[in-house]
């Protein structure tokens, strides 16, 4: 008995040492890339029980390999603004891992985009895409271009210039970009038009998130937000809870936030607040989604305009204050690190029951700790927001078959995928000794499929 215990302890120590050693190397090789290091730390720490149980992953240097991108390109994007002045931005595409399928992941246009942001998003995407159960590898891209305040003409000239370099790196069986912050159906349209013009070929599956009029999937626009709510619904159901009658706070008012609010409201919740990068609105009567859609999707205005239309609502400058509003369920759907330890403690002291990460890495490591220690149900991003990329993969399937499914058909598949992801995360967490910890469960379930595929394909 004692010997068995000792072998187990030795195995655990070896696994810990291995993870620490590789992480130290990652810090040395990627200094000051804080978002990337934060994301790597969370995933690596979750994998200790896997290496303890299955040391062959260590023998195959799997962590060293998986954390190193297959390739990353940066490129100049020159374009002419409305005043005739030449502007220059930096473009990025990371092709992180192709073990289970062509690289797949969104493009982000935001002034904060840099190497660290692209690498964190790309690394996260490997595991997320694996969780969907569909054959897609991990990639991501974008630019430090700021779409705010730009005319349609400027957006078009920028995206055309961006694609004039990107096209040589992508293809329906190579790498398939889609949207993310600052990139929606308008930008995907311009990108697709330019790709088609350069290639002289109608390769519908080269981009996803297209308008359904020319090969986009119905329900792709709704998929990330709906998927997040479907995932949280499963998590609540396991505890005898539901959205019905609950108070919900959602950060952001972009693609993910809008459709998370829509589905939460459909399930009987009252969404009382949402935000943009300037501030947040609190509407005790429940946020009017038609107004938000008009302001954000059509008129591209600031959220502060909401209170002009709904005078009983309140507007507050600054983003972080939104987490001081008491709620049962919080859905951060704006950006990375928007909930820190202080915000997490505030949510807990106001009685929050569940957190669903619609955005990528919206909670800091310290915030996650606060939620887990206080038994708040926690749905981690790579599982909870995987519905967007899952429906992107369904868009690729429809493009390959040259047909399109109905909204109901896609939505039903999305629902099933989110349920499967939830079950797989729960099961992996249990199997590896962390029952109820979906952070660990998601990382392990996502990792194993990719790691096994990498090993099966030899040393590549
Ligand atoms: P959008 O550009 O449609 O919306 C982003 C929203 O977040 C806007 O309300 C924006 O406000 C706000 N926001 C962006 N950056 C910041 C910031 N630095 N500080 C405060 N608020 C900010 O993007 P999406 O809705 O597509 O993406 C939101 C999140 O969801 C991101 O983390 C993205 O990576 C993630 N995600 C997106 C998927 C998708 O399918 N689109 C899939 C999975 C995850 P403002 O308008 O003022 O900038
Ligand atoms: O973070 C994400 O999963 C996305 N931005 C969606 C990626 C995609 O390829 O649909």
Coordinates of C-alpha atoms and ligand atoms in Angstrom, one line a residue:
X1 CA 0.0 0.0 0.0
X2 CA 2.7 2.4 1.1
X3 CA 4.7 1.7 -2.0
X4 CA 1.7 2.4 -4.3
X5 CA 1.1 5.7 -2.5
X6 CA 4.8 6.6 -3.0
X7 CA 4.7 5.8 -6.7
X8 CA 1.6 8.0 -7.0
X9 CA 3.3 10.8 -5.2
X10 CA 6.4 10.5 -7.3
X11 CA 4.3 10.5 -10.5
X12 CA 2.5 13.7 -9.3
X13 CA 5.8 15.4 -8.5
X14 CA 7.3 14.5 -11.9
X15 CA 4.2 15.9 -13.7
X16 CA 4.4 19.1 -11.6
X17 CA 8.1 19.5 -12.3
X18 CA 7.6 18.9 -16.0
X19 CA 4.9 21.6 -16.2
X20 CA 6.9 24.1 -14.2
X21 CA 10.0 23.5 -16.3
X22 CA 8.2 24.0 -19.6
X23 CA 6.4 27.0 -18.2
X24 CA 9.7 28.6 -17.1
X25 CA 11.0 28.2 -20.7
X26 CA 7.8 29.8 -22.1
X27 CA 8.3 32.8 -19.8
X28 CA 11.9 33.2 -21.0
X29 CA 11.0 32.9 -24.7
X30 CA 8.0 35.2 -24.5
X31 CA 8.9 37.9 -22.1
X32 CA 6.3 40.6 -21.3
X33 CA 3.5 38.8 -23.2
X34 CA 1.2 38.9 -20.2
X35 CA -2.0 37.8 -21.8
X36 CA -0.3 34.8 -23.5
X37 CA 1.5 33.8 -20.3
X38 CA -1.7 34.0 -18.3
X39 CA -3.6 31.7 -20.7
X40 CA -0.6 29.3 -20.9
X41 CA -0.4 29.2 -17.1
X42 CA -4.1 28.3 -16.7
X43 CA -4.0 25.5 -19.2
X44 CA -0.6 24.0 -18.1
X45 CA -1.7 23.9 -14.4
X46 CA -4.8 22.0 -15.4
X47 CA -2.9 19.3 -17.2
X48 CA -0.8 18.1 -14.2
X49 CA -3.3 15.3 -13.5
X50 CA -3.1 14.2 -17.1
X51 CA 0.7 13.8 -17.0
X52 CA 0.5 12.0 -13.7
X53 CA -1.9 9.4 -15.1
X54 CA -0.4 9.2 -18.6
X55 CA 3.4 9.9 -18.5
X56 CA 3.7 9.1 -22.2
X57 CA 2.7 12.7 -23.0
X58 CA 5.8 13.9 -21.2
X59 CA 7.9 11.4 -23.1
X60 CA 6.6 12.9 -26.3
X61 CA 7.5 16.5 -25.2
X62 CA 3.9 17.3 -25.9
X63 CA 3.7 20.6 -23.9
X64 CA 6.9 21.9 -25.6
X65 CA 5.4 21.2 -28.9
X66 CA 1.8 22.3 -28.4
X67 CA 2.8 25.7 -27.0
X68 CA 5.0 26.5 -30.0
X69 CA 2.9 27.9 -32.9
X70 CA 3.4 26.0 -36.2
X71 CA 3.9 29.5 -37.7
X72 CA 3.0 33.1 -37.2
X73 CA 3.1 35.9 -39.8
X74 CA 3.1 39.6 -39.3
X75 CA 2.7 42.0 -42.2
X76 CA 2.3 45.6 -43.2
X77 CA -1.2 46.9 -44.1
X78 CA -1.0 50.2 -45.9
X79 CA -4.3 51.9 -46.9
X80 CA -5.5 55.4 -47.9
X81 CA -7.9 57.2 -45.5
X82 CA -10.7 59.5 -46.6
X83 CA -8.4 62.5 -46.5
X84 CA -6.0 60.9 -49.0
X85 CA -3.4 60.2 -46.3
X86 CA -1.6 56.8 -46.3
X87 CA -2.1 54.9 -43.0
X88 CA -0.1 51.9 -41.9
X89 CA -1.2 49.1 -39.6
X90 CA 0.2 45.8 -38.5
X91 CA -1.5 42.6 -39.6
X92 CA -1.1 39.2 -37.8
X93 CA -2.1 35.6 -38.5
X94 CA -1.1 32.8 -36.2
X95 CA -1.4 29.2 -37.4
X96 CA -1.1 27.5 -34.1
X97 CA -2.0 23.8 -34.4
X98 CA -3.3 21.7 -37.4
X99 CA -3.4 18.3 -35.7
X100 CA -7.1 17.8 -36.0
X101 CA -8.0 20.1 -38.9
X102 CA -7.3 23.2 -40.9
X103 CA -6.4 26.2 -38.8
X104 CA -9.6 28.0 -37.7
X105 CA -10.2 31.1 -35.7
X106 CA -11.3 34.7 -35.9
X107 CA -9.7 38.0 -36.9
X108 CA -9.7 40.9 -34.4
X109 CA -9.4 44.5 -35.4
X110 CA -8.7 46.6 -32.3
X111 CA -5.9 49.1 -31.3
X112 CA -4.9 46.8 -28.4
X113 CA -4.0 43.9 -30.8
X114 CA -0.3 42.8 -30.5
X115 CA 1.7 39.6 -30.5
X116 CA 0.6 38.7 -26.9
X117 CA -3.1 39.1 -27.7
X118 CA -2.9 37.1 -30.9
X119 CA -0.9 34.3 -29.2
X120 CA -3.2 34.0 -26.3
X121 CA -6.3 33.9 -28.6
X122 CA -4.6 31.4 -30.9
X123 CA -3.5 29.1 -28.1
X124 CA -7.0 29.2 -26.5
X125 CA -8.5 28.4 -29.8
X126 CA -6.7 25.0 -30.2
X127 CA -8.5 23.6 -27.1
X128 CA -11.8 25.3 -27.8
X129 CA -12.0 24.0 -31.3
X130 CA -11.1 20.5 -30.1
X131 CA -14.0 20.7 -27.6
X132 CA -16.5 21.3 -30.3
X133 CA -15.9 17.7 -31.5
X134 CA -15.5 19.1 -35.1
X135 CA -12.4 18.8 -37.3
X136 CA -10.8 22.2 -36.9
X137 CA -7.3 23.2 -35.8
X138 CA -6.4 26.4 -33.9
X139 CA -5.6 29.8 -35.5
X140 CA -6.2 33.5 -34.9
X141 CA -5.4 36.8 -36.5
X142 CA -6.1 40.5 -36.7
X143 CA -4.7 44.0 -36.7
X144 CA -4.1 47.0 -34.5
X145 CA -6.4 48.9 -36.9
X146 CA -9.2 50.8 -35.0
X147 CA -12.5 50.6 -36.9
X148 CA -14.2 53.1 -34.6
X149 CA -15.1 56.3 -36.4
X150 CA -14.0 55.0 -39.8
X151 CA -16.2 55.3 -42.9
X152 CA -17.4 52.3 -44.8
X153 CA -14.9 53.3 -47.5
X154 CA -12.0 53.3 -45.1
X155 CA -13.1 49.9 -43.6
X156 CA -13.2 48.5 -47.2
X157 CA -9.8 49.9 -48.2
X158 CA -8.2 48.6 -45.0
X159 CA -9.7 45.1 -45.2
X160 CA -8.9 44.8 -48.9
X161 CA -5.3 45.7 -48.2
X162 CA -5.3 43.3 -45.2
X163 CA -6.5 40.5 -47.5
X164 CA -4.0 41.3 -50.2
X165 CA -1.4 39.8 -47.9
X166 CA -3.5 37.3 -46.0
X167 CA -4.8 35.5 -49.0
X168 CA -1.5 33.7 -49.6
X169 CA -1.7 32.1 -46.2
X170 CA -5.3 30.8 -46.2
X171 CA -7.7 28.5 -48.0
X172 CA -10.7 26.3 -47.3
X173 CA -8.4 23.3 -46.4
X174 CA -5.5 25.4 -45.0
X175 CA -6.7 28.1 -42.7
X176 CA -10.2 29.6 -42.4
X177 CA -10.6 33.0 -40.6
X178 CA -13.8 34.5 -39.3
X179 CA -14.9 37.4 -37.1
X180 CA -14.0 38.5 -33.6
X181 CA -13.9 42.0 -32.0
X182 CA -14.3 44.7 -34.7
X183 CA -14.9 42.1 -37.4
X184 CA -18.5 41.3 -38.3
X185 CA -20.5 40.4 -41.5
X186 CA -19.5 43.8 -43.1
X187 CA -15.8 43.1 -42.8
X188 CA -16.1 39.4 -43.7
X189 CA -17.9 40.5 -46.9
X190 CA -15.1 42.9 -47.9
X191 CA -12.5 40.3 -47.1
X192 CA -14.3 37.6 -49.1
X193 CA -14.7 39.9 -52.1
X194 CA -11.0 40.7 -52.2
X195 CA -10.0 37.0 -51.7
X196 CA -12.2 36.0 -54.6
X197 CA -10.9 38.8 -56.8
X198 CA -7.3 37.8 -56.2
X199 CA -7.8 34.0 -56.5
X200 CA -10.3 34.2 -59.3
X201 CA -12.1 31.3 -57.6
X202 CA -15.4 31.1 -55.6
X203 CA -14.0 29.3 -52.6
X204 CA -16.9 29.8 -50.2
X205 CA -15.3 27.9 -47.3
X206 CA -12.3 30.2 -47.0
X207 CA -14.0 32.4 -44.5
X208 CA -16.9 31.9 -42.1
X209 CA -19.4 34.4 -40.7
X210 CA -20.4 35.3 -44.2
X211 CA -23.8 36.8 -44.9
X212 CA -26.3 33.9 -45.5
X213 CA -27.1 35.5 -48.9
X214 CA -23.7 34.3 -50.3
X215 CA -22.8 31.2 -48.4
X216 CA -23.0 32.1 -44.7
X217 CA -24.7 29.8 -42.3
X218 CA -28.0 30.8 -40.7
X219 CA -27.6 31.1 -36.9
X220 CA -23.8 31.9 -37.1
X221 CA -24.5 35.5 -36.0
X222 CA -26.4 34.2 -33.0
X223 CA -24.2 31.2 -32.3
X224 CA -21.7 32.4 -29.8
X225 CA -24.2 34.2 -27.5
X226 CA -26.9 31.5 -27.8
X227 CA -24.2 28.8 -27.2
X228 CA -22.9 30.5 -24.1
X229 CA -26.5 30.6 -22.7
X230 CA -27.1 27.0 -23.7
X231 CA -23.9 26.0 -21.8
X232 CA -24.8 27.9 -18.7
X233 CA -28.4 26.5 -18.8
X234 CA -26.9 23.0 -18.6
X235 CA -24.7 24.0 -15.7
X236 CA -27.6 25.6 -13.9
X237 CA -29.9 22.6 -14.6
X238 CA -27.4 20.2 -12.8
X239 CA -28.0 22.3 -9.6
X240 CA -31.8 22.6 -10.0
X241 CA -31.5 26.2 -11.2
X242 CA -32.5 28.0 -14.4
X243 CA -32.5 31.3 -16.3
X244 CA -36.3 31.6 -15.6
X245 CA -36.9 34.5 -13.3
X246 CA -33.2 35.3 -12.8
X247 CA -31.5 38.7 -13.0
X248 CA -28.6 38.8 -15.6
X249 CA -25.8 41.3 -16.2
X250 CA -24.0 41.1 -19.6
X251 CA -20.9 43.1 -20.4
X252 CA -20.4 44.4 -24.0
X253 CA -23.0 45.1 -26.6
X254 CA -21.4 43.5 -29.6
X255 CA -22.1 40.3 -31.4
X256 CA -21.7 37.9 -28.5
X257 CA -23.4 40.1 -25.9
X258 CA -26.5 40.9 -28.0
X259 CA -27.3 37.3 -28.7
X260 CA -26.5 36.1 -25.2
X261 CA -29.0 38.7 -24.0
X262 CA -31.5 37.6 -26.5
X263 CA -31.4 33.9 -25.5
X264 CA -31.3 34.7 -21.8
X265 CA -34.4 36.8 -22.2
X266 CA -36.1 34.0 -24.3
X267 CA -35.4 31.6 -21.4
X268 CA -37.2 34.0 -19.0
X269 CA -34.4 36.0 -17.5
X270 CA -34.4 39.7 -17.0
X271 CA -31.2 41.3 -18.4
X272 CA -30.7 44.5 -16.5
X273 CA -27.4 45.9 -17.8
X274 CA -24.9 45.9 -20.7
X275 CA -22.0 48.0 -21.7
X276 CA -19.5 49.2 -24.4
X277 CA -15.9 50.4 -23.9
X278 CA -17.1 53.8 -22.6
X279 CA -19.7 52.9 -20.0
X280 CA -22.7 50.8 -19.1
X281 CA -26.5 51.1 -18.9
X282 CA -28.7 49.8 -16.1
X283 CA -32.4 49.4 -16.9
X284 CA -34.4 47.9 -14.1
X285 CA -37.2 47.2 -16.5
X286 CA -35.0 44.9 -18.5
X287 CA -32.8 46.0 -21.4
X288 CA -34.7 46.7 -24.6
X289 CA -32.9 44.6 -27.1
X290 CA -34.4 46.1 -30.2
X291 CA -32.9 49.5 -29.1
X292 CA -29.5 47.9 -28.5
X293 CA -29.6 46.1 -31.9
X294 CA -30.5 49.3 -33.7
X295 CA -27.9 51.4 -31.9
X296 CA -25.1 48.9 -32.2
X297 CA -25.7 46.8 -35.3
X298 CA -27.2 49.4 -37.6
X299 CA -26.3 52.9 -36.4
X300 CA -23.0 52.0 -34.8
X301 CA -23.5 54.5 -32.0
X302 CA -22.4 54.6 -28.3
X303 CA -24.5 52.8 -25.7
X304 CA -24.9 56.1 -23.8
X305 CA -27.6 56.9 -26.4
X306 CA -29.8 54.2 -24.9
X307 CA -31.0 56.5 -22.0
X308 CA -32.2 59.1 -24.5
X309 CA -34.7 56.5 -25.8
X310 CA -35.4 54.9 -22.4
X311 CA -35.2 57.8 -19.9
X312 CA -35.9 55.6 -16.9
X313 CA -32.6 53.7 -17.5
X314 CA -29.3 55.0 -16.1
X315 CA -26.0 55.4 -17.8
X316 CA -22.6 55.3 -16.0
X317 CA -19.2 56.2 -17.5
X318 CA -16.5 53.4 -17.2
X319 CA -16.8 49.7 -17.8
X320 CA -15.9 48.1 -14.5
X321 CA -18.9 49.5 -12.5
X322 CA -21.2 47.1 -14.2
X323 CA -20.0 44.3 -11.9
X324 CA -21.4 46.2 -8.9
X325 CA -25.0 45.5 -10.0
X326 CA -26.5 42.7 -8.0
X327 CA -27.3 39.7 -10.3
X328 CA -27.9 35.9 -10.3
X329 CA -25.9 35.3 -13.4
X330 CA -23.1 37.4 -14.9
X331 CA -22.1 36.9 -18.6
X332 CA -18.9 38.8 -19.4
X333 CA -19.0 39.2 -23.2
X334 CA -16.7 42.1 -24.0
X335 CA -13.0 41.4 -23.7
X336 CA -10.1 39.9 -21.8
X337 CA -9.5 40.5 -18.1
X338 CA -12.6 42.6 -17.6
X339 CA -13.4 40.8 -14.3
X340 CA -10.5 41.1 -11.8
X341 CA -10.3 39.9 -8.2
X342 CA -12.1 43.0 -6.9
X343 CA -15.0 42.7 -9.3
X344 CA -15.2 39.0 -8.6
X345 CA -15.5 39.6 -4.8
X346 CA -18.1 42.2 -5.5
X347 CA -20.2 39.8 -7.6
X348 CA -19.9 37.1 -4.9
X349 CA -20.9 39.5 -2.1
X350 CA -23.9 40.5 -4.1
X351 CA -25.0 36.8 -4.3
X352 CA -24.0 35.8 -7.9
X353 CA -24.7 32.1 -8.6
X354 CA -23.2 31.6 -12.0
X355 CA -20.6 33.1 -14.4
X356 CA -20.6 32.3 -18.1
X357 CA -17.6 33.5 -20.1
X358 CA -18.9 34.7 -23.5
X359 CA -15.7 36.6 -24.2
X360 CA -12.2 35.1 -24.4
X361 CA -10.5 35.1 -21.0
X362 CA -12.7 37.8 -19.5
X363 CA -11.8 36.7 -15.9
X364 CA -8.3 37.0 -14.5
X365 CA -6.7 34.0 -12.8
X366 CA -7.4 35.6 -9.4
X367 CA -11.0 36.2 -10.3
X368 CA -11.5 32.6 -11.3
X369 CA -10.0 31.5 -7.9
X370 CA -12.5 33.7 -6.1
X371 CA -15.5 32.1 -8.0
X372 CA -14.3 28.6 -7.5
X373 CA -13.5 29.1 -3.8
X374 CA -17.0 30.5 -3.2
X375 CA -18.7 27.7 -5.1
X376 CA -20.0 30.0 -7.8
X377 CA -20.8 27.9 -10.9
X378 CA -18.2 28.9 -13.5
X379 CA -18.4 28.2 -17.2
X380 CA -14.9 28.8 -18.8
X381 CA -14.6 30.6 -22.1
X382 CA -13.1 27.9 -24.2
X383 CA -16.1 25.7 -23.5
X384 CA -18.8 28.3 -23.0
X385 CA -18.1 30.4 -26.1
X386 CA -17.3 27.5 -28.4
X387 CA -20.7 27.8 -30.1
X388 CA -19.4 30.5 -32.5
X389 CA -16.6 28.5 -33.9
X390 CA -18.7 25.3 -33.9
X391 CA -21.3 26.9 -36.2
X392 CA -18.4 28.2 -38.3
X393 CA -17.4 24.6 -38.8
X394 CA -21.0 23.8 -39.7
X395 CA -20.8 26.7 -42.2
X396 CA -17.7 25.0 -43.7
X397 CA -19.6 21.8 -44.0
X398 CA -22.5 23.5 -45.8
X399 CA -20.1 25.2 -48.1
X400 CA -18.4 21.9 -49.0
X401 CA -21.8 20.3 -49.7
X402 CA -23.0 23.4 -51.6
X403 CA -26.2 23.5 -49.6
X404 CA -27.6 25.4 -46.6
X405 CA -29.5 24.2 -43.6
X406 CA -32.4 26.1 -42.0
X407 CA -32.0 28.2 -38.9
X408 CA -33.8 25.6 -36.8
X409 CA -31.5 22.8 -38.0
X410 CA -28.3 24.8 -37.2
X411 CA -29.7 26.0 -33.9
X412 CA -30.6 22.4 -32.9
X413 CA -27.1 21.2 -33.8
X414 CA -25.6 24.1 -31.8
X415 CA -27.7 23.2 -28.8
X416 CA -26.6 19.5 -29.0
X417 CA -22.9 20.5 -29.4
X418 CA -23.1 22.8 -26.3
X419 CA -24.7 20.0 -24.3
X420 CA -21.9 17.6 -25.4
X421 CA -19.2 20.0 -24.5
X422 CA -20.7 20.5 -21.1
X423 CA -21.0 16.7 -20.4
X424 CA -17.4 16.2 -21.7
X425 CA -16.0 18.9 -19.4
X426 CA -17.9 17.5 -16.4
X427 CA -16.7 14.0 -17.1
X428 CA -13.1 14.9 -17.6
X429 CA -13.1 17.0 -14.4
X430 CA -14.4 14.0 -12.5
X431 CA -12.1 11.4 -14.1
X432 CA -9.0 13.4 -13.3
X433 CA -10.0 14.2 -9.7
X434 CA -11.5 17.7 -9.9
X435 CA -15.3 17.1 -9.8
X436 CA -17.2 20.2 -10.6
X437 CA -14.2 22.2 -11.8
X438 CA -15.1 23.0 -15.4
X439 CA -11.8 25.0 -15.9
X440 CA -9.8 21.8 -15.4
X441 CA -12.4 19.7 -17.2
X442 CA -12.4 21.9 -20.4
X443 CA -8.6 22.1 -20.6
X444 CA -8.2 18.4 -20.2
X445 CA -10.9 17.3 -22.6
X446 CA -9.7 19.8 -25.2
X447 CA -6.0 18.8 -24.7
X448 CA -6.3 15.0 -24.9
X449 CA -7.8 14.9 -28.4
X450 CA -5.2 17.2 -29.9
X451 CA -2.3 15.6 -28.0
X452 CA -3.3 12.1 -29.2
X453 CA -3.6 13.4 -32.8
X454 CA -0.2 15.0 -32.6
X455 CA 1.4 11.8 -31.3
X456 CA -0.4 9.7 -34.0
X457 CA 1.1 11.9 -36.7
X458 CA 4.7 11.4 -35.5
X459 CA 7.3 14.0 -34.6
X460 CA 6.0 17.0 -36.6
Ligands
LIG1 P1 -17.7 43.0 -31.0 O1 -16.7 43.8 -31.7 O2 -19.0 42.7 -31.8 O3 -18.2 43.6 -29.6 C1 -17.3 43.8 -28.6 C2 -17.9 44.5 -27.5 O4 -17.1 44.6 -26.4 C3 -18.3 45.9 -27.8 O5 -19.4 46.3 -27.0 C4 -17.1 46.7 -27.3 O6 -17.3 48.1 -27.0 C5 -16.7 45.9 -26.1 N1 -15.2 46.0 -25.9 C6 -14.3 45.6 -26.8 N2 -13.1 45.9 -26.3 C7 -13.2 46.4 -25.1 C8 -12.3 46.9 -24.2 N3 -11.0 46.8 -24.4 N4 -12.9 47.4 -23.0 C9 -14.2 47.4 -22.8 N5 -15.1 47.0 -23.7 C10 -14.6 46.5 -24.9 O7 -17.0 41.7 -30.6 P2 -17.6 40.2 -30.2 O8 -18.9 40.4 -29.6 O9 -17.5 39.4 -31.5 O10 -16.5 39.7 -29.2 C11 -16.6 39.9 -27.8 C12 -15.8 38.8 -27.1 O11 -16.2 37.5 -27.5 C13 -14.3 38.9 -27.4 O12 -13.5 38.5 -26.3 C14 -14.2 37.8 -28.5 O13 -12.9 37.3 -28.6 C15 -15.1 36.8 -28.0 N6 -15.7 35.8 -28.9 C16 -16.3 36.2 -30.1 C17 -16.8 35.2 -30.9 C18 -17.6 35.6 -32.1 O14 -18.1 34.7 -32.8 N7 -17.7 36.8 -32.5 C19 -16.7 33.8 -30.6 C20 -16.1 33.5 -29.3 C21 -15.6 34.5 -28.5 P3 -16.9 49.2 -28.1 O15 -18.0 49.1 -29.2 O16 -17.0 50.5 -27.3 O17 -15.6 48.9 -28.6
LIG2 O1 -13.0 33.3 -30.5 C1 -13.6 32.6 -31.3 O2 -13.9 31.4 -31.2 C2 -14.1 33.4 -32.5 N1 -13.8 34.6 -32.6 C3 -14.8 32.6 -33.6 C4 -13.9 31.9 -34.5 C5 -14.5 31.3 -35.7 O3 -13.7 30.8 -36.5 O4 -15.7 31.3 -35.9

